[in-house]
PDB file of C-alpha atoms in Angstrom:
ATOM      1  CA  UNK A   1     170.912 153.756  19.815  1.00  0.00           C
ATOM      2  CA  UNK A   2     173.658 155.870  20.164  1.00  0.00           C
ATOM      3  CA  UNK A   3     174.415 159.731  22.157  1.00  0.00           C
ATOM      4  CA  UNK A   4     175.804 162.224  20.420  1.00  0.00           C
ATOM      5  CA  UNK A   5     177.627 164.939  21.974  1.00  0.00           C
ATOM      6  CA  UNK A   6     176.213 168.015  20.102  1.00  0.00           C
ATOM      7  CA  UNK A   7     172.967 166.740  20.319  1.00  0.00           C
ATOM      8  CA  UNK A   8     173.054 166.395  23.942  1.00  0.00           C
ATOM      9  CA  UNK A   9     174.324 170.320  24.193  1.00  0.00           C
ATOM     10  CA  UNK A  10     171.115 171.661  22.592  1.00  0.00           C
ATOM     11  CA  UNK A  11     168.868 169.503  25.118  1.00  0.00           C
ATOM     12  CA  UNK A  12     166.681 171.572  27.195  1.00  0.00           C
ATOM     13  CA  UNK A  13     168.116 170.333  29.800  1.00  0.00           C
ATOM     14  CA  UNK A  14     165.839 172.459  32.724  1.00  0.00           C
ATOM     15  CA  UNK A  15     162.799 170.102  30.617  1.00  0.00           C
ATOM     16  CA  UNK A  16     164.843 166.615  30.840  1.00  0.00           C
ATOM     17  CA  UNK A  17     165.311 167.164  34.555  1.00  0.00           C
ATOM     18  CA  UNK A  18     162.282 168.144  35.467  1.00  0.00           C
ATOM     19  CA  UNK A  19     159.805 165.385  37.274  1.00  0.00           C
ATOM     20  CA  UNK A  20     156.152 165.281  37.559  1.00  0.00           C
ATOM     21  CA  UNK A  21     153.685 163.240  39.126  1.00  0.00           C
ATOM     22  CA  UNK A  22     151.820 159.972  37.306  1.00  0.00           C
ATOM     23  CA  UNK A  23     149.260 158.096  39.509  1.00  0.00           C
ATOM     24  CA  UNK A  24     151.055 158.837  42.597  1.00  0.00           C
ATOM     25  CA  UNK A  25     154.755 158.554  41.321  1.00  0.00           C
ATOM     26  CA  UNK A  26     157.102 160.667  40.286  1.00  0.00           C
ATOM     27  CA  UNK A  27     158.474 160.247  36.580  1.00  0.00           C
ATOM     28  CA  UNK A  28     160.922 162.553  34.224  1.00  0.00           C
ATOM     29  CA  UNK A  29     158.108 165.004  32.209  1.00  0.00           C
ATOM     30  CA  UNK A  30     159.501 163.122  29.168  1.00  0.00           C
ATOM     31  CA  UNK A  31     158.509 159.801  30.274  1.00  0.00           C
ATOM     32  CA  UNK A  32     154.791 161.375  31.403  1.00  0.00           C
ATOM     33  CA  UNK A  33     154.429 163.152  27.878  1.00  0.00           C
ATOM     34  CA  UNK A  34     155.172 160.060  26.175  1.00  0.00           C
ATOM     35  CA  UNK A  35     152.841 157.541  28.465  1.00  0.00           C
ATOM     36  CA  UNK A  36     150.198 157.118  26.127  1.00  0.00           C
ATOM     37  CA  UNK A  37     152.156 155.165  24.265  1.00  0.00           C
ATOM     38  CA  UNK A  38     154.093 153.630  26.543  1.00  0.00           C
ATOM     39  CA  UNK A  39     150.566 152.660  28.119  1.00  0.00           C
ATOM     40  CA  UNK A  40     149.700 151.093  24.762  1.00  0.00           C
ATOM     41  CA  UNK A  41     153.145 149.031  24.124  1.00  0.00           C
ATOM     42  CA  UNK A  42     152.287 145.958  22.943  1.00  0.00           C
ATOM     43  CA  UNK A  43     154.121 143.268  24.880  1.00  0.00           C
ATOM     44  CA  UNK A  44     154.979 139.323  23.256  1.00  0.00           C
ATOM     45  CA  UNK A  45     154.049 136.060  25.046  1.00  0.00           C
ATOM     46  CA  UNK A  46     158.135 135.261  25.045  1.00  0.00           C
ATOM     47  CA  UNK A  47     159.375 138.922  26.341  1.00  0.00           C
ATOM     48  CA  UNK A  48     161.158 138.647  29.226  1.00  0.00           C
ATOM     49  CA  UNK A  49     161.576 141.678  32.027  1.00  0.00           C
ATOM     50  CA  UNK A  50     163.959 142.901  33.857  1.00  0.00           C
ATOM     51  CA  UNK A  51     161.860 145.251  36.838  1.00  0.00           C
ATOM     52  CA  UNK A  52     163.663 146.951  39.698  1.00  0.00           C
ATOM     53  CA  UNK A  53     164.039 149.980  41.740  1.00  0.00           C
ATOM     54  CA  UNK A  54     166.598 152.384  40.039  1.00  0.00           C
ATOM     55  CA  UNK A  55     170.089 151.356  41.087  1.00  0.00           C
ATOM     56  CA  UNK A  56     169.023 147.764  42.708  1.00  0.00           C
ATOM     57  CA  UNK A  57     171.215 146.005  40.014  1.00  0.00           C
ATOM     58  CA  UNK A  58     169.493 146.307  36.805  1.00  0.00           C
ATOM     59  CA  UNK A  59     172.580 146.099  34.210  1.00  0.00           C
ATOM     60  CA  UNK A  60     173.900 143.109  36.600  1.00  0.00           C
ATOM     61  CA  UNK A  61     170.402 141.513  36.047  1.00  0.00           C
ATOM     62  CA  UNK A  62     169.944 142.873  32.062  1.00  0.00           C
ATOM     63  CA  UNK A  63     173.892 141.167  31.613  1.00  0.00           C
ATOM     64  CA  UNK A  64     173.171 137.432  33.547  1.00  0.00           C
ATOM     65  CA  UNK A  65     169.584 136.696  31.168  1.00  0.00           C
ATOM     66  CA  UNK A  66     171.117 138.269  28.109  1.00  0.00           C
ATOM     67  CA  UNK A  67     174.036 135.830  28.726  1.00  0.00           C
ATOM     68  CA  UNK A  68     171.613 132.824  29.642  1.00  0.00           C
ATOM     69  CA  UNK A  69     170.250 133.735  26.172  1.00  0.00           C
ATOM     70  CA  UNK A  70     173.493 133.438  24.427  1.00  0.00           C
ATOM     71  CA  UNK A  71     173.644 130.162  26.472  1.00  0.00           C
ATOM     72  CA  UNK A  72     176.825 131.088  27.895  1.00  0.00           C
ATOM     73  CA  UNK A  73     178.861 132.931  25.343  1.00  0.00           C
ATOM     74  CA  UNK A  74     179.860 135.860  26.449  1.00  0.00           C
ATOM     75  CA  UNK A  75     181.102 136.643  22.786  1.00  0.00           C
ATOM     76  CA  UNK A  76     177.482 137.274  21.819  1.00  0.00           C
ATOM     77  CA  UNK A  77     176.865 139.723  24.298  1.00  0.00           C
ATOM     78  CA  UNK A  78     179.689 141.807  23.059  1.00  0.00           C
ATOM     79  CA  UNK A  79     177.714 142.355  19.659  1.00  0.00           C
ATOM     80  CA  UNK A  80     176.184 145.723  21.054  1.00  0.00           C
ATOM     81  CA  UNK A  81     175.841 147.623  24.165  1.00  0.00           C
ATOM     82  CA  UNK A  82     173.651 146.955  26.860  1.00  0.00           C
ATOM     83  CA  UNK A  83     171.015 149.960  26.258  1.00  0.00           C
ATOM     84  CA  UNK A  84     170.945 148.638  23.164  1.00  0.00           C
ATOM     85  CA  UNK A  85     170.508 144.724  23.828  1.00  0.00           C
ATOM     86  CA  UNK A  86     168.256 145.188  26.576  1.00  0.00           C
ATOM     87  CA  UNK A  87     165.770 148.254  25.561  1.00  0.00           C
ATOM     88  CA  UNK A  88     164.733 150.853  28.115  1.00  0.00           C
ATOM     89  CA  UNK A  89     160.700 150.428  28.119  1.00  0.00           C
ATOM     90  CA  UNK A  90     159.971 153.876  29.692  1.00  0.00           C
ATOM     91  CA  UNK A  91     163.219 155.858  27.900  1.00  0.00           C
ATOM     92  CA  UNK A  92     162.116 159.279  26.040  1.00  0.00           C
ATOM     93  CA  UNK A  93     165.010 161.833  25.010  1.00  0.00           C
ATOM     94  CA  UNK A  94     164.370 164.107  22.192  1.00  0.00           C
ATOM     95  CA  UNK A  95     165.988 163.650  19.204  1.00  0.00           C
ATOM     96  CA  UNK A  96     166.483 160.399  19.919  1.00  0.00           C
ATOM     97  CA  UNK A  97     164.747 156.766  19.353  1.00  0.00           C
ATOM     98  CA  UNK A  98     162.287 155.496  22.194  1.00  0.00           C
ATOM     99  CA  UNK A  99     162.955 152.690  24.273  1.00  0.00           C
ATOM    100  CA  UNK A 100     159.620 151.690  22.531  1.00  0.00           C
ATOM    101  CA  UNK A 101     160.988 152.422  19.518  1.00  0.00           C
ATOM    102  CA  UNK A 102     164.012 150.224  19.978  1.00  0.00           C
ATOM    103  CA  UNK A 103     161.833 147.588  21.608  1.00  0.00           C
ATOM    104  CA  UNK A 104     159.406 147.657  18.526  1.00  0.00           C
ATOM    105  CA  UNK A 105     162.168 147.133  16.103  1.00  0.00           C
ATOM    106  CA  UNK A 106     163.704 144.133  18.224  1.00  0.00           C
ATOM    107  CA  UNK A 107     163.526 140.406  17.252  1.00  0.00           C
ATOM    108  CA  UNK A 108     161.886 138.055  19.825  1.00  0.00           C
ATOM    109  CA  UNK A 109     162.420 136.880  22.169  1.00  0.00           C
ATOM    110  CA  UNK A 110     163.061 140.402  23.468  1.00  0.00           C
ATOM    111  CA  UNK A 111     164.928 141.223  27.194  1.00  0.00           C
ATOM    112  CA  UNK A 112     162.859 144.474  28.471  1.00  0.00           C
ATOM    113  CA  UNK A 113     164.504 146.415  31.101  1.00  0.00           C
ATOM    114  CA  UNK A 114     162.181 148.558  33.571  1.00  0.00           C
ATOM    115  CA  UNK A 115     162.245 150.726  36.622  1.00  0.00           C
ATOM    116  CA  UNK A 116     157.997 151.177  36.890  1.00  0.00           C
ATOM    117  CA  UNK A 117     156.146 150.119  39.592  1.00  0.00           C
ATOM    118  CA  UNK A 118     154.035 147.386  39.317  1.00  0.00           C
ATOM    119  CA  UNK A 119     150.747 149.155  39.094  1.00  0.00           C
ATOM    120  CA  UNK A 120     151.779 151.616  35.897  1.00  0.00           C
ATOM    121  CA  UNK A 121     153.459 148.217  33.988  1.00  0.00           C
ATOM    122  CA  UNK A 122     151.453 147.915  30.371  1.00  0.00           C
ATOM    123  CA  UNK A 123     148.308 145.683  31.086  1.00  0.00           C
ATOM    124  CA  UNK A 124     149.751 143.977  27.795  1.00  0.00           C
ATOM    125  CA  UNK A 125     152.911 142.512  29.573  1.00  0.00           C
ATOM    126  CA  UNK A 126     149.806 140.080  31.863  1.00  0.00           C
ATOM    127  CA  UNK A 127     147.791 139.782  28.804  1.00  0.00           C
ATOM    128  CA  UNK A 128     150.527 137.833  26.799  1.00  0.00           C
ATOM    129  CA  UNK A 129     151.867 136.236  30.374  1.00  0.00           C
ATOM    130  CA  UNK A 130     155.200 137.569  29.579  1.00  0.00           C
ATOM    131  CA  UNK A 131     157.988 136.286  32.358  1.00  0.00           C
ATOM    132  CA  UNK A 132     159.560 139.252  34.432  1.00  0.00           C
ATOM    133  CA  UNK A 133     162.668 138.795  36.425  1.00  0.00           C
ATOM    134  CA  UNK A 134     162.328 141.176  39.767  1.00  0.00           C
ATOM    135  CA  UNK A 135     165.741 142.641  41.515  1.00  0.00           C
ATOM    136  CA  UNK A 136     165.165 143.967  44.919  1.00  0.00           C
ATOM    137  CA  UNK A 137     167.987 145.703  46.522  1.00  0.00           C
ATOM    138  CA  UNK A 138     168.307 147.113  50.284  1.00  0.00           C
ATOM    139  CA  UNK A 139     166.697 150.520  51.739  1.00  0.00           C
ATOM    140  CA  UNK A 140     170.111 151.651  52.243  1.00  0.00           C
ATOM    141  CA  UNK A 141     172.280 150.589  49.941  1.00  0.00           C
ATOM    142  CA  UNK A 142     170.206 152.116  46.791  1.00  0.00           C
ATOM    143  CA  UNK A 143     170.175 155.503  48.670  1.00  0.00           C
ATOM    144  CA  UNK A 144     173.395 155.791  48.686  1.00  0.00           C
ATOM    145  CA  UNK A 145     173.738 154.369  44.988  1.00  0.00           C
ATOM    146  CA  UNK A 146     171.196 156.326  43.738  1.00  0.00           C
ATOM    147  CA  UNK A 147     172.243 159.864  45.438  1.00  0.00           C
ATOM    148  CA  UNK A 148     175.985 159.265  43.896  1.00  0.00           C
ATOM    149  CA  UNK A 149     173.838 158.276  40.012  1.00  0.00           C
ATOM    150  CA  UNK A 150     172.382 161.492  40.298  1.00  0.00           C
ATOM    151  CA  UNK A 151     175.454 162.931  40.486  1.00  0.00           C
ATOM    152  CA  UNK A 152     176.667 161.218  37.295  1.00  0.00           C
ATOM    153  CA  UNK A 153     173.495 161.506  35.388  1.00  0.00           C
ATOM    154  CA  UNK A 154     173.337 164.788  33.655  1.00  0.00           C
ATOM    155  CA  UNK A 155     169.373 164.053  32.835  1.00  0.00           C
ATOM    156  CA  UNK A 156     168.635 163.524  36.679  1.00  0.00           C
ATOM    157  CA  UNK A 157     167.713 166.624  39.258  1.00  0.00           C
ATOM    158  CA  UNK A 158     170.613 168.209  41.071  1.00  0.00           C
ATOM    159  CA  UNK A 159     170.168 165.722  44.326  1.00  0.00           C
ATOM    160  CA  UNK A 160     171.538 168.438  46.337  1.00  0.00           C
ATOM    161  CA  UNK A 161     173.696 167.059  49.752  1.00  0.00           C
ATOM    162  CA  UNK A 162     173.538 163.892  50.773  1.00  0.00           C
ATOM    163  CA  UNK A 163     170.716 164.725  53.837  1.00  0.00           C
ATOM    164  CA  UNK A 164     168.521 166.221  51.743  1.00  0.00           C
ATOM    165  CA  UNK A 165     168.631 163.620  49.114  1.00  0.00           C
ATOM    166  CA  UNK A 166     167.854 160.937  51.671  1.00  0.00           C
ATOM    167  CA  UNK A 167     165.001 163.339  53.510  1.00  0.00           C
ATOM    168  CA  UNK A 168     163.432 163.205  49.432  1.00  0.00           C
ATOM    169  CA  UNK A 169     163.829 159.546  49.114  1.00  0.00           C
ATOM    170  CA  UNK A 170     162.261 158.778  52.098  1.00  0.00           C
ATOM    171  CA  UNK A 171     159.781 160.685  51.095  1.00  0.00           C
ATOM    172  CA  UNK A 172     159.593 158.960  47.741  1.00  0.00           C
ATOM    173  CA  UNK A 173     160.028 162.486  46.586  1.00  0.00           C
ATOM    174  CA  UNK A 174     162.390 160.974  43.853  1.00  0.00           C
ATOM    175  CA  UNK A 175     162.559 159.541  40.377  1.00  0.00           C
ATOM    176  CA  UNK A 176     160.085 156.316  40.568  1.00  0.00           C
ATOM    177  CA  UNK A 177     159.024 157.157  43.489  1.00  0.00           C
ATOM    178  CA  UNK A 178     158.925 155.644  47.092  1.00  0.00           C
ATOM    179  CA  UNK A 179     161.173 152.865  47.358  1.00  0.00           C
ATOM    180  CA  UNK A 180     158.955 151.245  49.832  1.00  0.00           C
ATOM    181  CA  UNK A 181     156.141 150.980  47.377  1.00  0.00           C
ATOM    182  CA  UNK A 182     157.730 149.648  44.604  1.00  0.00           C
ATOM    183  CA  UNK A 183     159.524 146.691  46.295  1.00  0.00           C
ATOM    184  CA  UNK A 184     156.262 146.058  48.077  1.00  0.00           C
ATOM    185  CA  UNK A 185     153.733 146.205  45.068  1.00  0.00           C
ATOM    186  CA  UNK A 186     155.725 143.514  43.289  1.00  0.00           C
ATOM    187  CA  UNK A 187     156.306 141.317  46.329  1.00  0.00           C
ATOM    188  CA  UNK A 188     152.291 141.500  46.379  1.00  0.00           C
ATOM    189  CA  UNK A 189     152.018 140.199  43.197  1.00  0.00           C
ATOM    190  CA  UNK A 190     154.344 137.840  42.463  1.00  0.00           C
ATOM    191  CA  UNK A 191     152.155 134.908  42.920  1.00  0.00           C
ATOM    192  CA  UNK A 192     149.464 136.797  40.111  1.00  0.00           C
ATOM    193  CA  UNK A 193     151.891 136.679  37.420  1.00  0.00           C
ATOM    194  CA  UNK A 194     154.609 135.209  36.364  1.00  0.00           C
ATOM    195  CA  UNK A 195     157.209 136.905  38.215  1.00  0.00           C
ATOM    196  CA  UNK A 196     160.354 135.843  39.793  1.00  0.00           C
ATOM    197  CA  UNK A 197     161.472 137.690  42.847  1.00  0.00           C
ATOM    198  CA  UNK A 198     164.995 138.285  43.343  1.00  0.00           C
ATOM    199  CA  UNK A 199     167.469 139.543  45.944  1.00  0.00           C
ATOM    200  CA  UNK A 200     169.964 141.594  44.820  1.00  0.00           C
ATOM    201  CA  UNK A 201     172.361 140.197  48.832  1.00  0.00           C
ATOM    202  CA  UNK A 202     171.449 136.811  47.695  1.00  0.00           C
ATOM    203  CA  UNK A 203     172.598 137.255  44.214  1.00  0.00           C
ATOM    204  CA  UNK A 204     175.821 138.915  46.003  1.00  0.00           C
ATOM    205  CA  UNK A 205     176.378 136.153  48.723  1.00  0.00           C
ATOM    206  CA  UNK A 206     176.008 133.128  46.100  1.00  0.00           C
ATOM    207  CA  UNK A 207     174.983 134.119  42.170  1.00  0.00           C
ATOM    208  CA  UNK A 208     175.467 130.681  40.991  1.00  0.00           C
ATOM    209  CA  UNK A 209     172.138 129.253  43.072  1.00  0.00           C
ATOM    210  CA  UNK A 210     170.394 132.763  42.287  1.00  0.00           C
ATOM    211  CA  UNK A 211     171.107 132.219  38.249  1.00  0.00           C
ATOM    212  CA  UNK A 212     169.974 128.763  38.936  1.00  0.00           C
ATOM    213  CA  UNK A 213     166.571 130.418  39.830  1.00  0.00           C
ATOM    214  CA  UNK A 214     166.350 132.584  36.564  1.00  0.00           C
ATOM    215  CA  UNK A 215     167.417 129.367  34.462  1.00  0.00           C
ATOM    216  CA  UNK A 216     164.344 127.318  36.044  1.00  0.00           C
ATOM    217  CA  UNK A 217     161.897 130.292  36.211  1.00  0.00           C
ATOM    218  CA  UNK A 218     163.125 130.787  32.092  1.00  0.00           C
ATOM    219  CA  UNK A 219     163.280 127.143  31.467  1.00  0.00           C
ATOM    220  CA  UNK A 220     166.629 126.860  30.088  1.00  0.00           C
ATOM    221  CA  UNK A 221     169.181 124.442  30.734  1.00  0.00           C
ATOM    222  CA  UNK A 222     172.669 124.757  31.159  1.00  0.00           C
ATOM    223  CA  UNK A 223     175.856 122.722  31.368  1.00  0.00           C
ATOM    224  CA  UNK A 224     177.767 123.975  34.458  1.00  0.00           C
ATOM    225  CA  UNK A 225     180.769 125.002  32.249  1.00  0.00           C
ATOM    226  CA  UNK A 226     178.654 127.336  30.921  1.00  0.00           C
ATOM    227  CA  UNK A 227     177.238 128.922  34.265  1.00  0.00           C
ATOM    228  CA  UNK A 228     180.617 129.304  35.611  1.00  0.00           C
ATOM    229  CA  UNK A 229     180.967 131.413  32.606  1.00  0.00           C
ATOM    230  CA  UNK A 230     178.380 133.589  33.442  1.00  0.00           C
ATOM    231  CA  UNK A 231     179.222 134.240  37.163  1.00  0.00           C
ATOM    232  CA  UNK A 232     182.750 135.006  35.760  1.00  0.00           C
ATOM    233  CA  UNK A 233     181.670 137.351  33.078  1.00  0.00           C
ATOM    234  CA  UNK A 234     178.883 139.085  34.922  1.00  0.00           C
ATOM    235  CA  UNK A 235     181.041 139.686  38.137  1.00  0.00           C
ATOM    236  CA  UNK A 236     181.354 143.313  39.384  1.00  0.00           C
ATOM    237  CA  UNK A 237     185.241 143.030  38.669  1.00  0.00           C
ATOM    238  CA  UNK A 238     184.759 141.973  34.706  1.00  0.00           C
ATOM    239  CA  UNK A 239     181.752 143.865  34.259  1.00  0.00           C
ATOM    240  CA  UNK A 240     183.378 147.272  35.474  1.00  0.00           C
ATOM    241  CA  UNK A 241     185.999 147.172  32.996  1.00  0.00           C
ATOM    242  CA  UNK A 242     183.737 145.710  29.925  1.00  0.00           C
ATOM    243  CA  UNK A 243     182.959 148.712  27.728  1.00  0.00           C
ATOM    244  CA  UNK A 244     179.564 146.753  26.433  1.00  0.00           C
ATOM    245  CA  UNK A 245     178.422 147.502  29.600  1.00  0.00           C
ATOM    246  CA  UNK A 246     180.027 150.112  31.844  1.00  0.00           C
ATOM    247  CA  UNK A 247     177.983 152.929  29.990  1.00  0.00           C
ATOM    248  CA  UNK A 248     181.822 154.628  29.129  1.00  0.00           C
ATOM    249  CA  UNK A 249     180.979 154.690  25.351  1.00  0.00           C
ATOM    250  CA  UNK A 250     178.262 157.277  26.355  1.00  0.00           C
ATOM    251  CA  UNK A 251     179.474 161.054  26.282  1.00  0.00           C
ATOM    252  CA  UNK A 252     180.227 162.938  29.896  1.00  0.00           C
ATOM    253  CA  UNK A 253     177.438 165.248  28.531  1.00  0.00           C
ATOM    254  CA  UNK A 254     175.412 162.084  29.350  1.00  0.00           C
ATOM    255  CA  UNK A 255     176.907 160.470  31.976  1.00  0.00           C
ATOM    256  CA  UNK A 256     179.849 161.458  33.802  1.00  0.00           C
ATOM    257  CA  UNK A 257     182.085 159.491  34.890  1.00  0.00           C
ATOM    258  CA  UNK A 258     185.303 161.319  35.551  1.00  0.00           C
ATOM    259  CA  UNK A 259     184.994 161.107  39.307  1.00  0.00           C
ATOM    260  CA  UNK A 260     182.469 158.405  40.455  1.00  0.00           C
ATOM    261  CA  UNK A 261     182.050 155.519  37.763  1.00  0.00           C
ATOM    262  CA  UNK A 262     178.563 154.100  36.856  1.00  0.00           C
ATOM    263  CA  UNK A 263     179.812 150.980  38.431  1.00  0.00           C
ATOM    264  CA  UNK A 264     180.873 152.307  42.030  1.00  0.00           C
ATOM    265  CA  UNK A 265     181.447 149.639  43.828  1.00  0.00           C
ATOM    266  CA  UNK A 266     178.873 146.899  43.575  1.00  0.00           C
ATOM    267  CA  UNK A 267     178.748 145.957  47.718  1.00  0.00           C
ATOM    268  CA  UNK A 268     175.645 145.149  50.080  1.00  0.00           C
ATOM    269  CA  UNK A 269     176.369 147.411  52.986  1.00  0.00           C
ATOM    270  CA  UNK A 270     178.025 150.607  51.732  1.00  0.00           C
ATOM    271  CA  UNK A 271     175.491 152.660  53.173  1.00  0.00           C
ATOM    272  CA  UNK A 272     177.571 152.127  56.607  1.00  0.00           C
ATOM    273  CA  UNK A 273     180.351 154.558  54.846  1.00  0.00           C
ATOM    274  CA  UNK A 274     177.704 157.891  54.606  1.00  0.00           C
ATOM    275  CA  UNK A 275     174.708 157.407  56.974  1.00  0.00           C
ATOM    276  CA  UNK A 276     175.316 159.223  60.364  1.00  0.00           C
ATOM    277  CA  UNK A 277     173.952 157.863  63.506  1.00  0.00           C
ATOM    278  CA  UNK A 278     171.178 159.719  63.516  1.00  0.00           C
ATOM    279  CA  UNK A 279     170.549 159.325  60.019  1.00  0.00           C
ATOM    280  CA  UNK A 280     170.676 155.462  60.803  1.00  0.00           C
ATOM    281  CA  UNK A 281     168.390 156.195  63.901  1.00  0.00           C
ATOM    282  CA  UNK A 282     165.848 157.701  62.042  1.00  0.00           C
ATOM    283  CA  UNK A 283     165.809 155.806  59.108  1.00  0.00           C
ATOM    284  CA  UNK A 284     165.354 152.645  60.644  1.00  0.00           C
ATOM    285  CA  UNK A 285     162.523 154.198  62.639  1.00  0.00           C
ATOM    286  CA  UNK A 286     160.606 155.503  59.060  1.00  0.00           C
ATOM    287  CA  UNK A 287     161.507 151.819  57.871  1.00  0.00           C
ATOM    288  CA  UNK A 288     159.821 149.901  60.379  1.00  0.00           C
ATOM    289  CA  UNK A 289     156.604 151.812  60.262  1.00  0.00           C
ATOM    290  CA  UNK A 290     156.178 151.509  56.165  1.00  0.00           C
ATOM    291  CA  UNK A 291     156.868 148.326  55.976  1.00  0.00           C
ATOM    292  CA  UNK A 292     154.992 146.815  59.013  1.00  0.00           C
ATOM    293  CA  UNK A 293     152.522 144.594  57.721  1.00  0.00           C
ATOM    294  CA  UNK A 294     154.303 143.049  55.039  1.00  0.00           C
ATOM    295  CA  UNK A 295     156.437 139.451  55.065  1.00  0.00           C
ATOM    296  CA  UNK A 296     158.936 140.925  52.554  1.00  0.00           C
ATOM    297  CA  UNK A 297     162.479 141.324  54.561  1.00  0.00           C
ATOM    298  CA  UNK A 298     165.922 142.388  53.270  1.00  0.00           C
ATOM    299  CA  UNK A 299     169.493 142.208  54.242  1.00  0.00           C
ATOM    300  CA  UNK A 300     171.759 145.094  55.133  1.00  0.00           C
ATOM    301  CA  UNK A 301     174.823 143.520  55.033  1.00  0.00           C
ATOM    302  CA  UNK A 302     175.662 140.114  53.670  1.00  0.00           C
TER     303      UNK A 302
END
């Protein structure tokens, strides 16, 4: 799959913005218009997921299994980009191919990359007992990421300042909906299927033992020359300046970059450089009363 420029120009680009509710979340129109089918995708016993929240470390995740795949060789992951070796279930642009599309036309076993909450996932993805690998990433930290994404993303609503953006995510008045609810739903289900719950902090604070986890949850082996070679390669520092996956081969009509790269800065505990103390104050407040009740607990800082 590839962007071009003058096709992007004579996107209706009111229409590609534009989100509407599904079954309680809120999803680009595009993605809605096209969820019959993406309802009906037909998923393989040996497809494996990548699920998170939108900006919870997705193309970190989507680089580390397609790398396990290549059992180390980072040489094979340069043979295309990352939208294009790990398909985009939900993706729908006019004009051009489907994540579907893409996913339909790839060889098994097939990496699947995905931002929908549990409950709107294909019932064909627990049908076949396909493996999915689940990043969760702090409250705070994917606010901020996410407000500065829809800055980049020329597809994504105008996020407005940062206070009202963070009012609407609260809210879950954003793209996939409430945070809360997504990170919760799979945490509730991760004993029901075969899912593997990550952190993204933990990954952060020690991503040798965390791709340890995916290795054992995949059942692959690997000689530790080879890990070391994917901690090295899939580090925020060599990942921000490899073109296969920095998203700078896409068009600034698309994404741009000129100001505040798709890879920003990659930290747990950002968030402490734009939330005010009241912001903080209130927050935490919302925070505690959404997710009383559950054992699921993250890590602000690391």
């Amino acid at each position: 799959m590839m962007f071009e420029e003058d096709m992007m120009k004579t996107l209706d680009m009111e229409s590609l913005q534009a989100l509407v509710p599904l079954h309680g979340v809120l999803l680009s129109k595009d993605v809605v218009d096209n969820w019959e089918t993406i309802e009906s995708f037909q998923a393989r016993s040996d497809d494996v997921v990548i699920a998170t929240y939108p900006k919870a470390g997705t193309t970190w995740a989507s680089e580390i299994i397609d790398m396990i795949y290549a059992d180390g060789d980072h040489e094979k992951c340069r043979r295309d980009y990352i939208f294009n070796r790990v398909p985009y279930l939900e993706f729908r642009v006019p004009g051009m191919p489907t994540g579907i599309d893409q996913l339909n036309g790839t060889p098994s076993p097939r990496l699947v990359k995905t931002h929908l909450p549990i409950h709107l996932m294909p019932n064909s993805f627990w049908e076949k007992k396909a493996k999915v690998i689940y990043v969760a990433r702090n409250a705070k930290d994917v606010a901020v990421s996410y407000f500065f994404f829809h800055q980049n993303v020329s597809a994504l609503p105008d996020p407005g300042p940062w206070d009202k953006f963070l009012d609407n995510y609260m809210k879950g008045n954003v793209g996939y909906g409430s945070w809360y609810d997504h990170v919760k739903g799979w945490w509730e289900k991760r004993h029901d299927y075969k899912i593997l719950y990550l952190f993204y902090e933990d990954m952060k604070e020690e991503p040798k033992r965390e791709i340890r986890k995916m290795l054992d949850f995949l059942g692959k082996n690997m000689s530790d020359d080879a890990l070391n070679k994917i901690v090295y390669h899939t580090s925020f520092d060599f990942m921000k300046t490899n073109d296969k996956v920095n998203y700078k081969s896409l068009p600034k009509e698309v994404i741009d970059q000129s100001t505040i790269p798709f890879m920003r800065k990659g930290i747990a505990g950002d968030w402490k450089n734009h939330f005010t103390v009241t912001q903080n104050e209130e927050f935490d407040g919302d925070y505690k009363r959404k997710m009383s009740g559950t054992d699921l607990h993250f890590r602000t800082v690391i």
